[in-house]
C-alpha positions as semicolon CSV with decimal commas, in nm:
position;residue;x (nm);y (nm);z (nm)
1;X;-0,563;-3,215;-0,412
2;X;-0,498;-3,244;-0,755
3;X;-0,202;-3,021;-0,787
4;X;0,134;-3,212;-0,777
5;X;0,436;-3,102;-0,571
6;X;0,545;-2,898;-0,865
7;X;0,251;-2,700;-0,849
8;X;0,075;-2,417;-0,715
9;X;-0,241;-2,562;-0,526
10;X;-0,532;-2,321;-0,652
11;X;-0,757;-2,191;-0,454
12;X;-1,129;-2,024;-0,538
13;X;-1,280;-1,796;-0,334
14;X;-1,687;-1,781;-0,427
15;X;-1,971;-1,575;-0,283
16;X;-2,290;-1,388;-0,377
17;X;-2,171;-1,048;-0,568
18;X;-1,782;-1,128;-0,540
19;X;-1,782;-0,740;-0,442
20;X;-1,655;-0,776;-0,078
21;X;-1,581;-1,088;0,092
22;X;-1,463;-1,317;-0,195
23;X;-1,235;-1,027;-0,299
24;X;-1,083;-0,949;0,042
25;X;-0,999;-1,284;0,067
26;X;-0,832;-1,317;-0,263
27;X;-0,668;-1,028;-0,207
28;X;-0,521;-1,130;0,161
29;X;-0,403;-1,478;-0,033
30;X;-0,221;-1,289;-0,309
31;X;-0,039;-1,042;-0,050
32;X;0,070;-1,327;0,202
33;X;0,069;-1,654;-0,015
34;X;0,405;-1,525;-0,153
35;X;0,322;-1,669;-0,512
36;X;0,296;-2,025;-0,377
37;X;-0,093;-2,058;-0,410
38;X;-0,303;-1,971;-0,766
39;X;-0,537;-1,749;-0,664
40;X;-0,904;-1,705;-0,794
41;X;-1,248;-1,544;-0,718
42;X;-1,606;-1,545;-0,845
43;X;-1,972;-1,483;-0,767
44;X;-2,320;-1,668;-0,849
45;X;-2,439;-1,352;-0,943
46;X;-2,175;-1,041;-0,956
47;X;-2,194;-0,697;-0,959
48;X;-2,115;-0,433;-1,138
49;X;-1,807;-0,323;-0,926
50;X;-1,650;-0,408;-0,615
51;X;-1,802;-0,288;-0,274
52;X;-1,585;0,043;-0,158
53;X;-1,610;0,032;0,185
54;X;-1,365;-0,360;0,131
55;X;-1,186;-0,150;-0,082
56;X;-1,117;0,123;0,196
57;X;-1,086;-0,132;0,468
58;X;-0,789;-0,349;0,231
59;X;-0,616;-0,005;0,150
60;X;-0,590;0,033;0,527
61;X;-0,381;-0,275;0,522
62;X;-0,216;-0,128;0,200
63;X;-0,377;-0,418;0,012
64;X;-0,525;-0,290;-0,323
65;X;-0,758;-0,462;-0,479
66;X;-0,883;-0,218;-0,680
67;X;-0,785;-0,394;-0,982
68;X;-1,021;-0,679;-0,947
69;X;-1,330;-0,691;-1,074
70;X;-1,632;-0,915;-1,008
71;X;-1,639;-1,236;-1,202
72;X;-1,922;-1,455;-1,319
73;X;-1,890;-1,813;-1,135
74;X;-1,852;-2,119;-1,365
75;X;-1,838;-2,481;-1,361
76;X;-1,473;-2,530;-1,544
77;X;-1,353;-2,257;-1,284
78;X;-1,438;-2,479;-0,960
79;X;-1,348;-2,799;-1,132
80;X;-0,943;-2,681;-1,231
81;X;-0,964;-2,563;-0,892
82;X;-0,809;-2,774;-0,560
83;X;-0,955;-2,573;-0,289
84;X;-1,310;-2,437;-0,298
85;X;-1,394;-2,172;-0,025
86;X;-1,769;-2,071;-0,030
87;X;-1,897;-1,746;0,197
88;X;-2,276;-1,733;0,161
89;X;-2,331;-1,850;-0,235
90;X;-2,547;-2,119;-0,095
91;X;-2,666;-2,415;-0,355
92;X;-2,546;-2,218;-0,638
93;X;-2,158;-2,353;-0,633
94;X;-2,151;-2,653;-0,838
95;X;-1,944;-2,986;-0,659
96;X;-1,756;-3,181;-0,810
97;X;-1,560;-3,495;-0,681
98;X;-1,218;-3,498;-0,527
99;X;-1,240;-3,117;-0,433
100;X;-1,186;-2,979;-0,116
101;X;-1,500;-2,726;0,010
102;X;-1,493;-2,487;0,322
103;X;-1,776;-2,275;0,371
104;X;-1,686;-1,977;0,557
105;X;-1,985;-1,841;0,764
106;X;-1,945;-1,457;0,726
107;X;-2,160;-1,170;0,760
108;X;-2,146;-0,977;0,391
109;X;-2,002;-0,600;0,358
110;X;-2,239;-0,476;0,163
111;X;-2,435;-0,204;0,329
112;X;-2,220;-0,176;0,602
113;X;-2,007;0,080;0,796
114;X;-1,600;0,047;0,741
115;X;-1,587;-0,070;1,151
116;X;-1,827;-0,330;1,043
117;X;-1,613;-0,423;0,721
118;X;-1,310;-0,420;0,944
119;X;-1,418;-0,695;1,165
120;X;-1,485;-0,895;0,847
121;X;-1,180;-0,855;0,699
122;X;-0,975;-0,948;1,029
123;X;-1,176;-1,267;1,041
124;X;-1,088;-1,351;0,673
125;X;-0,750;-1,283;0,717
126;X;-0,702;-1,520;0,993
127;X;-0,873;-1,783;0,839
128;X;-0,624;-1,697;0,513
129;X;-0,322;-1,753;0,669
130;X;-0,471;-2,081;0,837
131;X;-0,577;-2,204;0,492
132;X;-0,193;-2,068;0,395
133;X;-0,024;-2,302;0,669
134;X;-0,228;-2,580;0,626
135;X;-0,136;-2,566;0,196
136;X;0,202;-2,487;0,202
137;X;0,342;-2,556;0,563
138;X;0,696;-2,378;0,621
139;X;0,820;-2,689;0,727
140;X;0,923;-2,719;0,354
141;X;1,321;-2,680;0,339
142;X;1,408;-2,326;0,219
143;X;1,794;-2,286;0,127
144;X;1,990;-2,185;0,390
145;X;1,738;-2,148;0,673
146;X;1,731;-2,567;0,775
147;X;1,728;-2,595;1,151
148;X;1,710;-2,968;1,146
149;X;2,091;-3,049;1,055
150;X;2,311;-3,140;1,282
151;X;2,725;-3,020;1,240
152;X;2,940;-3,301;1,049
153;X;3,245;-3,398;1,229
154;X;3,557;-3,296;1,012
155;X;3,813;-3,457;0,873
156;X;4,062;-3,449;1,151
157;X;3,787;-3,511;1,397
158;X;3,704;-3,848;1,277
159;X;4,076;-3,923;1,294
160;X;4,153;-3,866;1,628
């Protein structure tokens, strides 16, 4: 990745209208990411406004991402980016060296019923908090909540 260990990895979530699928998962990034992972989202060719039936399914999770709105994909986007996660935009994603791609094989909201969505949106969220683990492992240190240090001896211990 091109981030360094004093920054936020970024992440870019692209597919066809960035109305549904693209959004859910930026959405499920921002919520459980913590603030540890720049979060992004575009479309090859988006649409006027973000699909309602993801927006119904994400308020079930009290997720709102209502305040999105579909963004036009573009070259300088994907290449400050250090994680590239495609769902569906086909050939239309430019490459570019040195990045990691995913492409998530998922069926697309649009037209369909919120049990449908549902299923969707549980898939992307487990595949977001895999992509969460595998970019910023809790293996890191956090103050006060190391289980890997063993008791020093104290003073009158080592003198006895």
């Amino acid at each position: 990745m091109s981030s360094t260990p004093m920054d936020k990895p970024s992440v870019l979530f692209v597919c066809v209208h960035n109305a549904g699928r693209s959004q859910m998962a930026a959405g499920f990034l921002r919520e459980l990411g913590g603030g540890r992972i720049e979060v992004r989202s575009a479309g090859s060719a988006p649409a006027d406004t973000l699909n309602p039936v993801a927006i119904d399914a994400m308020r079930e999770l009290d997720i709102d991402i209502t305040r999105n709105s579909p963004a036009l994909l573009d070259a300088d986007t994907v290449r400050t980016s250090d994680v590239v996660i495609t769902m569906g935009c086909g050939d239309t994603c430019p490459i570019f060296p040195g990045k990691r791609y995913e492409d998530w094989d998922l069926d697309d909201p649009a037209g369909q019923n919120l049990e449908s969505v549902r299923r969707i949106r549980d898939d992307i969220r487990g595949r977001v908090e895999a992509l969460i683990s595998d970019l910023v492992p809790d293996t890191e240190a956090q103050p006060g909540t190391s289980t890997t240090e063993t008791p020093q001896p104290t003073e009158e211990a080592l003198h006895e």
